[in-house]
Coordinates of C-alpha atoms and ligand atoms in Angstrom, one line a residue:
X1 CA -25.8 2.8 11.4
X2 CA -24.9 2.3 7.8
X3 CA -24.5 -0.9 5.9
X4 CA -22.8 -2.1 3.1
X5 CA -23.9 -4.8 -0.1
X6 CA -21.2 -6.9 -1.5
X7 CA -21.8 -8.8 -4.3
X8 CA -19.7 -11.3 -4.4
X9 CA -19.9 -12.8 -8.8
X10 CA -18.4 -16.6 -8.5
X11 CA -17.7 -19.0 -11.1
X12 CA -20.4 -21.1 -10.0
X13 CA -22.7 -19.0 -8.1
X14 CA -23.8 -15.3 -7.4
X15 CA -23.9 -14.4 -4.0
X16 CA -24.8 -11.1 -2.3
X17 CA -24.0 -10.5 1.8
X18 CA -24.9 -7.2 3.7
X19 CA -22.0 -6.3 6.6
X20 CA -22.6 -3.7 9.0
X21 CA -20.3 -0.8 9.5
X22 CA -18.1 -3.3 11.4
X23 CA -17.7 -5.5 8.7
X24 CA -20.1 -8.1 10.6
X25 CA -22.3 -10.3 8.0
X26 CA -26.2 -9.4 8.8
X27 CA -27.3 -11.2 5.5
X28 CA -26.6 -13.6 2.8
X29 CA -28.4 -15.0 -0.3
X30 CA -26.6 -17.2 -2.7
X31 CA -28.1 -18.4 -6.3
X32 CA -26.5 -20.7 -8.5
X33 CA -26.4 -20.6 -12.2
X34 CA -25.5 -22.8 -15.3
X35 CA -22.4 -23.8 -16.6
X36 CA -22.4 -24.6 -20.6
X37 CA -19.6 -26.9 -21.9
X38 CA -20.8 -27.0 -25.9
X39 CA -17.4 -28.6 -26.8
X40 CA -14.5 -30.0 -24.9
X41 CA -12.2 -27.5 -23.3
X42 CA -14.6 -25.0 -23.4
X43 CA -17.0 -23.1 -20.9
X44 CA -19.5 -20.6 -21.1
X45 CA -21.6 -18.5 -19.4
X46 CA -24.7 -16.8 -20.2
X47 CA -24.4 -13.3 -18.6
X48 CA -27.8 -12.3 -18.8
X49 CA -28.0 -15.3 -16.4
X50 CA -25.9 -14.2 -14.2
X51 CA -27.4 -10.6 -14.3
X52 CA -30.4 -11.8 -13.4
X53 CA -28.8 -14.1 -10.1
X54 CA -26.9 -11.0 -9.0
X55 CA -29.9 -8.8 -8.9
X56 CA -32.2 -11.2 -7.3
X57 CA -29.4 -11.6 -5.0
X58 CA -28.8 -8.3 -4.1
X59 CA -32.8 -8.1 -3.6
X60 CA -32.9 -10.7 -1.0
X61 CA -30.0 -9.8 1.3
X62 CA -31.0 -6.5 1.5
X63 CA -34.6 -7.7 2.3
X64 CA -33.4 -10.1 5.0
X65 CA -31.0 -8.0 6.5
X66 CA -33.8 -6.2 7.4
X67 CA -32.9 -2.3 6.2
X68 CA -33.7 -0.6 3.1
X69 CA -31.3 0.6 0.4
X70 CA -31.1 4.1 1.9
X71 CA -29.7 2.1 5.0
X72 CA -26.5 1.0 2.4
X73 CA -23.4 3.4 2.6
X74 CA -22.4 1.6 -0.7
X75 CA -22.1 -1.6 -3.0
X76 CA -18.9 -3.5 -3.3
X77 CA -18.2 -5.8 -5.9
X78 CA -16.3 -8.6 -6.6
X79 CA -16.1 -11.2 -9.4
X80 CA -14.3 -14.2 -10.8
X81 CA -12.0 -13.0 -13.2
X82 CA -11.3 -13.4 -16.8
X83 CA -14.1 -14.1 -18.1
X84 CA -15.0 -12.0 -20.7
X85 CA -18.6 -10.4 -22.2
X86 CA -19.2 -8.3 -25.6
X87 CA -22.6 -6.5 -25.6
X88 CA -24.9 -4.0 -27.8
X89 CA -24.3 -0.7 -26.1
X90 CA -27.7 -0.3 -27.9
X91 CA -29.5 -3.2 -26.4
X92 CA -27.8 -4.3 -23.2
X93 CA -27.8 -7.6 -24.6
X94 CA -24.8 -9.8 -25.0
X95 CA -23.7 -11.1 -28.5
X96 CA -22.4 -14.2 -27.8
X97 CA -22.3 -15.8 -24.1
X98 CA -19.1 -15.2 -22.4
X99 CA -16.2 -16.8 -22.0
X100 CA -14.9 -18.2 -18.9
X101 CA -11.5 -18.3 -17.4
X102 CA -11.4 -21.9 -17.7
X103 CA -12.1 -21.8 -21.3
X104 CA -8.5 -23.2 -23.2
X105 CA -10.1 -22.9 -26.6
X106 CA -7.6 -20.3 -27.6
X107 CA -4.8 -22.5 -26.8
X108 CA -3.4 -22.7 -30.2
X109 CA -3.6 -19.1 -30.0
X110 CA -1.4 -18.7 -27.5
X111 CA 1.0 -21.3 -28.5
X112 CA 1.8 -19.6 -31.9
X113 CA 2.6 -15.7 -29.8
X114 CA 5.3 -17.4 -27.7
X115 CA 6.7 -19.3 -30.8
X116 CA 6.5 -16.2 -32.2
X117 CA 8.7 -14.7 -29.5
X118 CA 5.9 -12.4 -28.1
X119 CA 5.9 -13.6 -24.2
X120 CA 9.2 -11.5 -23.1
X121 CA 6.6 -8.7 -24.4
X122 CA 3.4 -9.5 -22.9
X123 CA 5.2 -11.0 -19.2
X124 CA 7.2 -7.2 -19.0
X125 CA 4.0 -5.3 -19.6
X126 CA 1.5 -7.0 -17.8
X127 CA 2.9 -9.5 -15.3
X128 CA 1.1 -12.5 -16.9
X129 CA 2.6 -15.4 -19.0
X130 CA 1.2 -16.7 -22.5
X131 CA -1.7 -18.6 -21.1
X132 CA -5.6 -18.8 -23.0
X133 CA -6.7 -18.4 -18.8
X134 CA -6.3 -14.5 -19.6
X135 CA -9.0 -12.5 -21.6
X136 CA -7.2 -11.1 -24.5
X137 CA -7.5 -14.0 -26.5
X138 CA -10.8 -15.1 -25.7
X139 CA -12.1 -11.3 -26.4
X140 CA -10.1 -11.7 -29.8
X141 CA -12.0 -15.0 -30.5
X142 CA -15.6 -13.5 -30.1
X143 CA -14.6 -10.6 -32.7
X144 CA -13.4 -13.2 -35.2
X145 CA -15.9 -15.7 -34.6
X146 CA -19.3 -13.0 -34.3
X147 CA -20.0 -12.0 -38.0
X148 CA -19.6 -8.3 -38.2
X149 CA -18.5 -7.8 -34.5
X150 CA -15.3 -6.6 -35.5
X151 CA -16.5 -3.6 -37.8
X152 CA -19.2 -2.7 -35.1
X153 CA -16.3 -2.9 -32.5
X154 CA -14.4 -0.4 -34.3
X155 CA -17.4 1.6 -34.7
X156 CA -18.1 1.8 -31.1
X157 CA -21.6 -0.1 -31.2
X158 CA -20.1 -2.7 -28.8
X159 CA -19.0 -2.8 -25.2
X160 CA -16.6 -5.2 -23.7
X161 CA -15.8 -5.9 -20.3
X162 CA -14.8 -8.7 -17.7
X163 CA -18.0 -9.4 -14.8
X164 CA -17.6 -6.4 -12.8
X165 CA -17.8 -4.3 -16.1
X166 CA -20.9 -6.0 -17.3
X167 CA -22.2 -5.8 -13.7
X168 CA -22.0 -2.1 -13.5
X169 CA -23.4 -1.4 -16.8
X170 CA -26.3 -3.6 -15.7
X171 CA -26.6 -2.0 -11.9
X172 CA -26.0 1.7 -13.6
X173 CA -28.6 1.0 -16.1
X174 CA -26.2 1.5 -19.1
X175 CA -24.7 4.7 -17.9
X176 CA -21.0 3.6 -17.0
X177 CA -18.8 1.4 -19.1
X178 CA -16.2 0.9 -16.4
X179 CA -14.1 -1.4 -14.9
X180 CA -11.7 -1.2 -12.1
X181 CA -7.4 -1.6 -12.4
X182 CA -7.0 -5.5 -10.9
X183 CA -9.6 -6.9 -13.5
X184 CA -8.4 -4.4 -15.9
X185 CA -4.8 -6.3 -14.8
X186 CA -5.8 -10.3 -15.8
X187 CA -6.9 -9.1 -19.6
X188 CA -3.6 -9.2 -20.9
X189 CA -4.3 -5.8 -22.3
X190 CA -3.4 -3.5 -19.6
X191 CA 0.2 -2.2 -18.8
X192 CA 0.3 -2.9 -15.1
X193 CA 2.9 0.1 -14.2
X194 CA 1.0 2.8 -16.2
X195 CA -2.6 1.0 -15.7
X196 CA -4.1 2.1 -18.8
X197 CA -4.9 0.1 -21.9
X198 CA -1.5 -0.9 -24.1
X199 CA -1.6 0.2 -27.4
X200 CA 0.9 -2.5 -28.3
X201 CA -0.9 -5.3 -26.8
X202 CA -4.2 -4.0 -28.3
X203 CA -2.3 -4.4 -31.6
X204 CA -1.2 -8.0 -31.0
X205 CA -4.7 -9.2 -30.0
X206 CA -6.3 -6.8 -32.9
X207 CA -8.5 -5.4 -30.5
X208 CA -9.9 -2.0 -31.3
X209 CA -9.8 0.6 -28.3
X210 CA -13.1 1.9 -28.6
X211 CA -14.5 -1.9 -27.0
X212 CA -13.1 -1.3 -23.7
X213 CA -14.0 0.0 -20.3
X214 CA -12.9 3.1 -18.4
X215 CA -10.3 1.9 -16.3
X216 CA -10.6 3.2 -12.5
X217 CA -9.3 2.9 -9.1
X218 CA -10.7 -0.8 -7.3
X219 CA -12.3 1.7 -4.5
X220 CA -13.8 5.5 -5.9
X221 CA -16.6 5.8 -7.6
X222 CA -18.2 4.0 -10.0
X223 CA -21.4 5.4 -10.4
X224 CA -25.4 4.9 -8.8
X225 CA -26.7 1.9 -9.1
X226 CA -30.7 2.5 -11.0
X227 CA -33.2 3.3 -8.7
X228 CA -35.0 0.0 -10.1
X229 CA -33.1 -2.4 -9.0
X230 CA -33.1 -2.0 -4.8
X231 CA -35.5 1.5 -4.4
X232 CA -33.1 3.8 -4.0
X233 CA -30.1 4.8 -5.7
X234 CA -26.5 3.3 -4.1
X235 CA -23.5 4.5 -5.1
X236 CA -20.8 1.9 -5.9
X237 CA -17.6 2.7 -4.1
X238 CA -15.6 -0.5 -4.3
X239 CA -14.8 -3.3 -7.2
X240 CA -11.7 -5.9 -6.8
X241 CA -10.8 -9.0 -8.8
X242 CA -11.8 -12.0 -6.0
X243 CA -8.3 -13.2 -4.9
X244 CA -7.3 -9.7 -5.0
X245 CA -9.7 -8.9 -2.8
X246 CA -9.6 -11.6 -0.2
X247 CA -5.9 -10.5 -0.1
X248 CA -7.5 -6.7 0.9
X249 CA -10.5 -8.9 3.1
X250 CA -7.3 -10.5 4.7
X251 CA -5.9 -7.0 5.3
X252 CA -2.9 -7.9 3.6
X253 CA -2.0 -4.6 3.5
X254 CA 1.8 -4.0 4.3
X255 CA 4.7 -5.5 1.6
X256 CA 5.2 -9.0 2.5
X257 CA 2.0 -9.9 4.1
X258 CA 0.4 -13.3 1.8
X259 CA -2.5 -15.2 1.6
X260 CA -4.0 -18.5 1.0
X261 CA -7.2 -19.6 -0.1
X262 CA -7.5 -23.3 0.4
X263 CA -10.5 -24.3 -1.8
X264 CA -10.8 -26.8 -5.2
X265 CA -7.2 -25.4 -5.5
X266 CA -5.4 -23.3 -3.7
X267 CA -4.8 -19.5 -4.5
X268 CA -1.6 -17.5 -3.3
X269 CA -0.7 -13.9 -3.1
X270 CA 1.9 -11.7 -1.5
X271 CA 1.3 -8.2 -1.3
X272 CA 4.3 -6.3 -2.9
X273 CA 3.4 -2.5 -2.2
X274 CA 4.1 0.0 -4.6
X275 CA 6.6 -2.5 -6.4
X276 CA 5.4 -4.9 -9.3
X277 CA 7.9 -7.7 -8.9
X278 CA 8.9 -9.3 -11.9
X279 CA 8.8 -13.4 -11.5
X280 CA 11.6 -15.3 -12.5
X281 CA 9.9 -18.6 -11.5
X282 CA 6.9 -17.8 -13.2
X283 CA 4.8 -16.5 -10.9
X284 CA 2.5 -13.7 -11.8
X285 CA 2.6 -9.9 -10.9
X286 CA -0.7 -8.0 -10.7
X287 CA -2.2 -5.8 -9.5
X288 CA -3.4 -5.7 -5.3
X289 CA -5.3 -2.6 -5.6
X290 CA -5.7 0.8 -6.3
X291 CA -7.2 2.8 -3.5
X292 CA -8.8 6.4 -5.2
X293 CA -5.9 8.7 -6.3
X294 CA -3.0 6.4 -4.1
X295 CA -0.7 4.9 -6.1
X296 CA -1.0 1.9 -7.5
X297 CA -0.2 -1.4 -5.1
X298 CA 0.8 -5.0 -6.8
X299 CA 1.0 -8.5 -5.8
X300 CA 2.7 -12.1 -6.8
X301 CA 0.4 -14.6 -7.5
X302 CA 0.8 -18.1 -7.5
X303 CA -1.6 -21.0 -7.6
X304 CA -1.7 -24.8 -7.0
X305 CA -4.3 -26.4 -9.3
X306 CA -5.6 -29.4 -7.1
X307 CA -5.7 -28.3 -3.4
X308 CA -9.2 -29.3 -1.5
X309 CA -9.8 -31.3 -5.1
X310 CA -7.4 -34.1 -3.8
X311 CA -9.8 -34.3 -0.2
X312 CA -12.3 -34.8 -3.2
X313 CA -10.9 -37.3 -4.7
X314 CA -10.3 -39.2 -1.6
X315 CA -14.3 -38.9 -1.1
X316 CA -15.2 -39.3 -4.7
X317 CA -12.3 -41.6 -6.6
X318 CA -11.3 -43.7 -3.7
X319 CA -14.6 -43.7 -1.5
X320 CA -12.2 -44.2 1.7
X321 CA -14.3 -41.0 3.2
X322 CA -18.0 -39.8 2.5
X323 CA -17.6 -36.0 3.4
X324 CA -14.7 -33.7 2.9
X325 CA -14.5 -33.2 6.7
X326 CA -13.9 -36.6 7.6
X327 CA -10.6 -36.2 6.3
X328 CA -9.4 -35.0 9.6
X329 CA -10.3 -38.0 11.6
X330 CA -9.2 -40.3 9.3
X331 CA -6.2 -38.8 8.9
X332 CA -5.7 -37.9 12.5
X333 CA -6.2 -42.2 13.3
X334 CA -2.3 -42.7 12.5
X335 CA 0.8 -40.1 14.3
X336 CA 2.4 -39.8 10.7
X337 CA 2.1 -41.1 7.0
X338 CA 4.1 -44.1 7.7
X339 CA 6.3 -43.2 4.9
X340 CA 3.5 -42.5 2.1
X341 CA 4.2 -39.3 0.4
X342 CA 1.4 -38.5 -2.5
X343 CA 2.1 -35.8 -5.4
X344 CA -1.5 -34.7 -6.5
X345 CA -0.5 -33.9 -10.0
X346 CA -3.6 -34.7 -11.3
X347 CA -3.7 -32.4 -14.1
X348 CA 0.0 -31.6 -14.0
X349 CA 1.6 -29.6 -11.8
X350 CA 1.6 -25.9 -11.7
X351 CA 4.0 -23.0 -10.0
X352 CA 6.7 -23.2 -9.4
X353 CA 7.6 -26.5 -12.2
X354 CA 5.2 -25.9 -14.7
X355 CA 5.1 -29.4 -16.1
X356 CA 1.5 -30.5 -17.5
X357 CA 3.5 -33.6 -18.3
X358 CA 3.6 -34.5 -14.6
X359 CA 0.8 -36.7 -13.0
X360 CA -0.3 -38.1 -9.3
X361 CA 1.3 -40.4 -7.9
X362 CA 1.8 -41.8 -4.8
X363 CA 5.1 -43.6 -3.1
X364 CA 6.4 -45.4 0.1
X365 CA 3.5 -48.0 -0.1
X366 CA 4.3 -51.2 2.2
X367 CA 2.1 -54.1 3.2
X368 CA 1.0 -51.8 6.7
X369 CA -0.1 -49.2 4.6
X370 CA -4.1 -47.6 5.5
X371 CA -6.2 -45.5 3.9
X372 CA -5.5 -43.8 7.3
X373 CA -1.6 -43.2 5.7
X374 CA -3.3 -41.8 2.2
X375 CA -5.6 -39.6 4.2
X376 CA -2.7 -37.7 6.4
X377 CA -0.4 -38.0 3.1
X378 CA -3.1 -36.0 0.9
X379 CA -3.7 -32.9 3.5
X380 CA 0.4 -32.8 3.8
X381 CA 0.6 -32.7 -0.1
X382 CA -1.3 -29.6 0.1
X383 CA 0.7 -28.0 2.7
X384 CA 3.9 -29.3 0.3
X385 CA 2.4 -28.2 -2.7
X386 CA 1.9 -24.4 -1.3
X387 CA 5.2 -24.3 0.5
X388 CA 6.9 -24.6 -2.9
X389 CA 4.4 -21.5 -4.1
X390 CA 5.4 -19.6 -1.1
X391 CA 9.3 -20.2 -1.4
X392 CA 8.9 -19.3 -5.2
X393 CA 7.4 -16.0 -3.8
X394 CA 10.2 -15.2 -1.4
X395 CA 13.2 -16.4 -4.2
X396 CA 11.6 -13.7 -6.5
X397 CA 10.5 -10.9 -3.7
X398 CA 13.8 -11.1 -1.6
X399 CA 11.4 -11.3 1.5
X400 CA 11.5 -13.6 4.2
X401 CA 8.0 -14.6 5.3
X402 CA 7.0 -14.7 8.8
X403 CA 3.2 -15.3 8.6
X404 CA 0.6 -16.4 6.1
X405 CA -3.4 -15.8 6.3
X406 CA -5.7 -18.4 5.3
X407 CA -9.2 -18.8 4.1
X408 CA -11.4 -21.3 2.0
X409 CA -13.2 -24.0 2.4
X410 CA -10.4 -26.4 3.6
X411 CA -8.9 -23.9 5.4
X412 CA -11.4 -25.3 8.2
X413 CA -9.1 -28.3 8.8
X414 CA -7.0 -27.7 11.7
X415 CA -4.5 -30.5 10.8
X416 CA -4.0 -29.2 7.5
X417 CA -3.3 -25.8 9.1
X418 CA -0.9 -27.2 11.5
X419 CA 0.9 -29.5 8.8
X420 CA 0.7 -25.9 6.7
X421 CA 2.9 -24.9 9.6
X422 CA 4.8 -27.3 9.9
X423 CA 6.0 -27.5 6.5
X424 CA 6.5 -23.7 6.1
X425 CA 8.2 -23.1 9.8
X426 CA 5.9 -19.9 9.6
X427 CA 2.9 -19.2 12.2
X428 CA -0.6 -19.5 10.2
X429 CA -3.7 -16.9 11.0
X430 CA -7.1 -18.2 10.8
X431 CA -9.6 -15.5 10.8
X432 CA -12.6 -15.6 12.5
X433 CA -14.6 -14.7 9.0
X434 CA -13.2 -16.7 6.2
X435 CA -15.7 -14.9 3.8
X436 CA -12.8 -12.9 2.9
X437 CA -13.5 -12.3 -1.1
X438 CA -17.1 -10.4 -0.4
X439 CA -15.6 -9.0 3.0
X440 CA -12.8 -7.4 0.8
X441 CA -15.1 -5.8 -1.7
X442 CA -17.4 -4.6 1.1
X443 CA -14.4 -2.6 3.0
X444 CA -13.1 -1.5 -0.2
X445 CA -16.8 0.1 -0.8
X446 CA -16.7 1.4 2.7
X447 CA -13.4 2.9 2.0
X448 CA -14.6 4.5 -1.0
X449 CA -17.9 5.8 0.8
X450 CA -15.7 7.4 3.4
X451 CA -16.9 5.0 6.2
X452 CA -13.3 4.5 7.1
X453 CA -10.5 7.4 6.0
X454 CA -7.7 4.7 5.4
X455 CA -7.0 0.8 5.6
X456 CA -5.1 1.1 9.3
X457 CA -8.8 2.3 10.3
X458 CA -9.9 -1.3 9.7
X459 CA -7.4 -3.3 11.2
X460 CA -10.1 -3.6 14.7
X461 CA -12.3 -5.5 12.3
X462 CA -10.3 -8.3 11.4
X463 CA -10.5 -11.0 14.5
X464 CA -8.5 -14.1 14.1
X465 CA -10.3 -17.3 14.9
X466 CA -6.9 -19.3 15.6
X467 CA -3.1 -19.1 15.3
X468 CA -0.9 -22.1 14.4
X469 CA 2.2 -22.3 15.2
X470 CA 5.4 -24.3 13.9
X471 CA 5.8 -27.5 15.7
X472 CA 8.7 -28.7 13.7
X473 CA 12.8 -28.4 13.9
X474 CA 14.2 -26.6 10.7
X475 CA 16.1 -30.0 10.4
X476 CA 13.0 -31.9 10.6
X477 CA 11.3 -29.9 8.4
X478 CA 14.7 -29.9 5.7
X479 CA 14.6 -33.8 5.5
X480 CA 10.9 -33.9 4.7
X481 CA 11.2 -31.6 2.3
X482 CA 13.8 -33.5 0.7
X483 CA 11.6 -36.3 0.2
X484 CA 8.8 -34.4 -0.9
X485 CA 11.2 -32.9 -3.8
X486 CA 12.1 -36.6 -4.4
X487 CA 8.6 -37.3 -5.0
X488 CA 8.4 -34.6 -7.1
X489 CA 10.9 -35.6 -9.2
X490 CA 9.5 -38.6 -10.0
X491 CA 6.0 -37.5 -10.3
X492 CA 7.2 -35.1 -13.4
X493 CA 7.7 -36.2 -16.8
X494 CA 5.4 -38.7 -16.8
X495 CA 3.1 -38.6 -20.1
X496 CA 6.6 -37.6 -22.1
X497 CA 7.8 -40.3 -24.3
X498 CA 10.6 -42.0 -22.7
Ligands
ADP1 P1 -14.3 -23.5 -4.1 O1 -14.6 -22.0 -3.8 O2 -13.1 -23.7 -4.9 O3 -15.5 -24.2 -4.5 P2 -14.3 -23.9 -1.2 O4 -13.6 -22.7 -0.6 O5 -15.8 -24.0 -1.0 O6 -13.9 -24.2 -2.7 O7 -13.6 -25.2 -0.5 C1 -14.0 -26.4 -0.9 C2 -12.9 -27.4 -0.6 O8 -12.6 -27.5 0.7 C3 -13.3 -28.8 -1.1 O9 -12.3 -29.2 -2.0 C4 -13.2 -29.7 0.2 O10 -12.5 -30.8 -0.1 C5 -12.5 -28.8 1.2 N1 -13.0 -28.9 2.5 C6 -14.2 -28.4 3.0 N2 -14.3 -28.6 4.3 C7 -13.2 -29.2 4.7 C8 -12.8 -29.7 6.0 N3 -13.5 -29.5 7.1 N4 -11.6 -30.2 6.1 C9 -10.8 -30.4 5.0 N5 -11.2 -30.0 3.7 C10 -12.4 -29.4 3.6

C-alpha cells in the first residue's frame, strides 16, 4: 500500500500527518513555533524556524506511521498564506524574517493606491481588494527596507516566495524556485484568469520579475524532495493555499458546493468552476485549484473575523465558561436567547459591511437575563454572522445554495451546527475527518502521483460524521433575521464621530 505526507504549514504551528491510500490518518506530529511582534501591528516569522519544525515534522510522522519514505506515493503541501520570505539563492538563508498575513504595517501603503484610484485595477486582475493582508506590499516593503535588496533583486541573487515556495526550495535542496497558482493567487501579483505574473501589477508594487517563483498547477510536479531529509527521495505532487484546500479536502468539487471553517474566525468559500466571479459585495475571487494541465477552477471567498474567538471571549473576557466546549451546555440550559441578540464586532465587522467602525455589542437585555441567554446568543451570532457571508456569495454567484460543509474546531458543536441550519434553511455536512486543510493537500498529492485518475475517484473517501438539517419555517427564519439586521444596524458606526 502506498502512503502519502502532508505537511500541513500553519500560522501557529507546523504539522505533518501520513494518510493511507484511503485518505485515513496513520500519523500526526505537530510543533509549534514563535511568533515575533517587534512593533505594534506587526508580525513576523522567522522561516528558518519554521523550516526546521516542518522537517522535524515530517521526520516524526513518517517514523510513527511506521513505513519508510519509499512507502510515500508523494508529499502534499499546504500552508498559511500570504506570508511572504526573500532569501539568498546563494545561501538558503533568509534576509529579513518574513512577513505574516496579519502584518498591517503597509497600511498606509495601501491607503494611498486606492486614493490613487488603483483598486478597480488590482480587484479586475486579481480578485482581491486593496488590503496590506495580501503579499505585494509586504514583499515591496522588505526591498525598500533591506539595503541593497532591491539591486540584488533585479540582479537575480534573490528568491521570493510565499511558505510553500520557501518550503520547496528547502525540501528540494535549492533546486526549484516554485510555487503553485492559489498561493501564487493571494500575492496581489498574479492575473487570476491568465495565472501568470502581471507585468502591470509588478510595476505598481516595483517588484522586479526575476524575484519570483515558477508558477505551477496546485497538483503536478514539483520536484524530489533531497534524499537528506526523510532517506529517500519523494516526489512532491500536490501544493494548495489552506482554505483552498480544505475546500478540495471537503471535495467541494462541483460549482456551487461551499465550505466553512469554523475556527478563531470563520473562513468561507464557494467553488465557482471554470468561472472567476467578480464580487460586487466585496467578496474575494481566487483561485480553487488547478489540477495538472485542467483548466484553471476559482472560488469566492469570504471571511468573518471573530467566529470561535467570541466562545473565547465568553471563556476568557466574561469567565461565565472555563473551556470552549462548555459552551454547548450552557447554552443548551435555556430553549431560546430570551430575546438577547449579540453582534461580535469586536474588531469591526467584515463581509459583507465592511465597517471597522463597527463594534460588539449586545441588545434585548431584561432583568431575567443569564449568562445561559449570552451563551446561546454568541453561537447564533456565528451562525448570523456566516449566513450574511453565504447570502453575499449567492447575490454575486446567482446560485442558490442547498448545502454547506463544515470543519474547524467549533465545528464540533452540534448546536452551533443546527442553529447554522437553522439560520441558513440549508442542510449542514459534518464530515467524519475535519482535518480537511492537510487531507486536501494529501489527495491533491495523490492526484498528482496518479494514485487516483480524477477527483470523482475520491468521492468513497469522504464519510460524513453527521447531517443537520433545517428545523425552522422560512417565516421563522425571515423574522429573526430581521432582528439580527436590526442589531446590526446599530452595532455599525460606532467609533465614527457622531
Ligand atoms: P484555529 O485554527 O483558528 O486556531 P480551531 O479550528 O482550532 O481554530 O478552532 C478553535 C475554535 O473553536 C476556538 O475559538 C474555540 O472557541 C472553538 N471550539 C473548539 N471546540 C469547541 C466546541 N466543542 N464547541 C464550540 N466551540 C469550540
Amino acid at each position: 500500500m502506498k502512503y502519502l505526507l502532508a505537511l500541513d504549514q500553519g500560522t501557529t504551528s507546523s504539522r505533518a500527518i501520513v494518510y493511507d491510500g484511503r485518505c485515513r490518518p496513520v500519523a500526526t506530529a505537530q510543533q509549534e513555533f514563535h511568533q515575533h511582534f517587534p512593533q505594534p501591528g506587526w508580525v513576523e516569522h522567522d522561516a528558518g524556524e519554521i523550516w526546521k519544525s516542518v522537517r522535524a515534522t515530517a521526520r516524526e510522522a513518517v517514523s510513527s506511521a511506521g513505513i519508510t519514505a519509499a512507502d510515500l506515493a508523494g508529499i502534499g503541501i499546504t500552508n498559511q498564506r500570504e506570508t511572504i520570505v526573500v532569501w539568498d539563492r546563494r545561501t538558503g538563508h533568509p534576509i529579513a524574517p518574513a512577513i505574516v498575513w496579519q502584518d498591517r504595517r503597509t497600511a498606509d501603503h495601501m491607503t494611498a493606491l486606492r486614493e490613487a484610484g488603483q483598486e478597480a485595477l488590482v480587484q479586475n486582475r486579481t480578485g482581491l481588494l486593496l488590503d496590506p493582508y495580501f503579499s505585494a506590499s509586504k514583499l515591496h516593503w522588505l526591498l525598500r527596507a533591506v539595503p541593497g535588496a532591491r539591486q540584488r533583486a533585479t540582479a537575480g541573487e534573490l528568491a521570493a516566495g510565499t511558505i510553500d515556495s520557501w518550503l520547496i526550495w528547502n525540501l528540494t535542496g535549492g533546486r526549484e524556485h516554485v510555487t503553485d497558482v492559489t498561493n501564487a493567487s493571494r500575492t496581489m501579483l498574479m492575473d487570476i484568469r491568465s495565472g501568470g505574473w502581471d507585468d502591470e501589477l509588478l510595476a505598481l508594487f516595483d517588484i522586479p520579475k526575476a524575484i519570483l517563483p515558477r508558477i505551477a498547477p496546485s497538483s503536478g510536479d514539483f520536484g524530489t524532495c533531497d534524499p537528506a531529509l526523510l532517506g529517500t527521495a519523494v516526489p512532491i505532487h500536490g501544493v494548495a493555499g489552506d482554505q483552498q484546500a480544505a475546500l478540495f479536502g471537503q471535495l467541494c468539487t462541483d460549482p456551487g458546493l461551499v465550505k466553512c471553517t469554523y475556527g478563531t474566525g470563520c473562513f468561507m468559500l464557494l467553488f465557482t468552476g471554470p468561472d472567476a466571479v467578480p464580487s460586487r459585495s466585496r467578496l474575494l475571487t481566487t483561485v480553487a485549484w488547478q489540477i495538472g494541465n485542467a483548466p484553471m477552477q476559482y472560488a469566492l471567498e469570504g471571511s468573518v473575523f471573530v467566529g470561535g474567538a467570541a466562545i473565547q471571549w465568553l471563556r476568557d473576557g466574561l469567565g461565565i465558561i472555563k473551556s470552549a466546549p462548555e459552551v454547548n451546555d450552557l447554552a443548551a440550559r435555556v430553549p431560546d436567547s430570551g430575546g438577547v441578540v449579540i453582534v461580535p464586532a469586536f474588531a469591526g465587522l467584515g463581509a459583507p459591511w465592511w465597517d471597522p467602525s463597527a463594534r460588539g455589542s449586545l441588545f434585548g437585555i431584561t432583568r431575567g437575563t443569564t449568562g445561559a441567554h449570552i451563551a446561546r446568543a454568541t453561537l447564533e451570532s456565528i451562525a448570523w454572522e456566516v449566513a450574511d457571508v453565504l447570502g453575499a456569495m449567492q447575490k454575486d454567484s446567482g446560485r442558490r445554495i442547498t448545502a454547506l460543509r463544515v470543519d474547524g474546531g467549533a465545528s464540533a458543536s452540534d448546536l452551533l451546527m443546527q442553529m447554522q441550519a437553522d439560520a441558513l434553511g440549508v442542510r449542514i455536512e459534518r464530515p467524519r475527518n475535519v482535518e480537511t486543510t492537510a487531507l486536501g493537500a494529501a489527495m491533491m498529492a495523490g492526484l498528482g502521483a496518479g494514485l487516483w485518475k480524477n477527483s470523482d475517484e475520491l468521492a468513497t473517501v469522504r464519510e460524513t460524521d453527521r447531517t443537520f438539517i433545517c428545523a425552522t419555517t422560512a417565516k421563522d427564519r425571515r423574522a429573526k433575521l430581521k432582528i439580527w439586521r436590526k442589531a446590526v444596524k446599530r452595532a455599525r458606526n460606532w467609533t465614527e464621530e457622531s
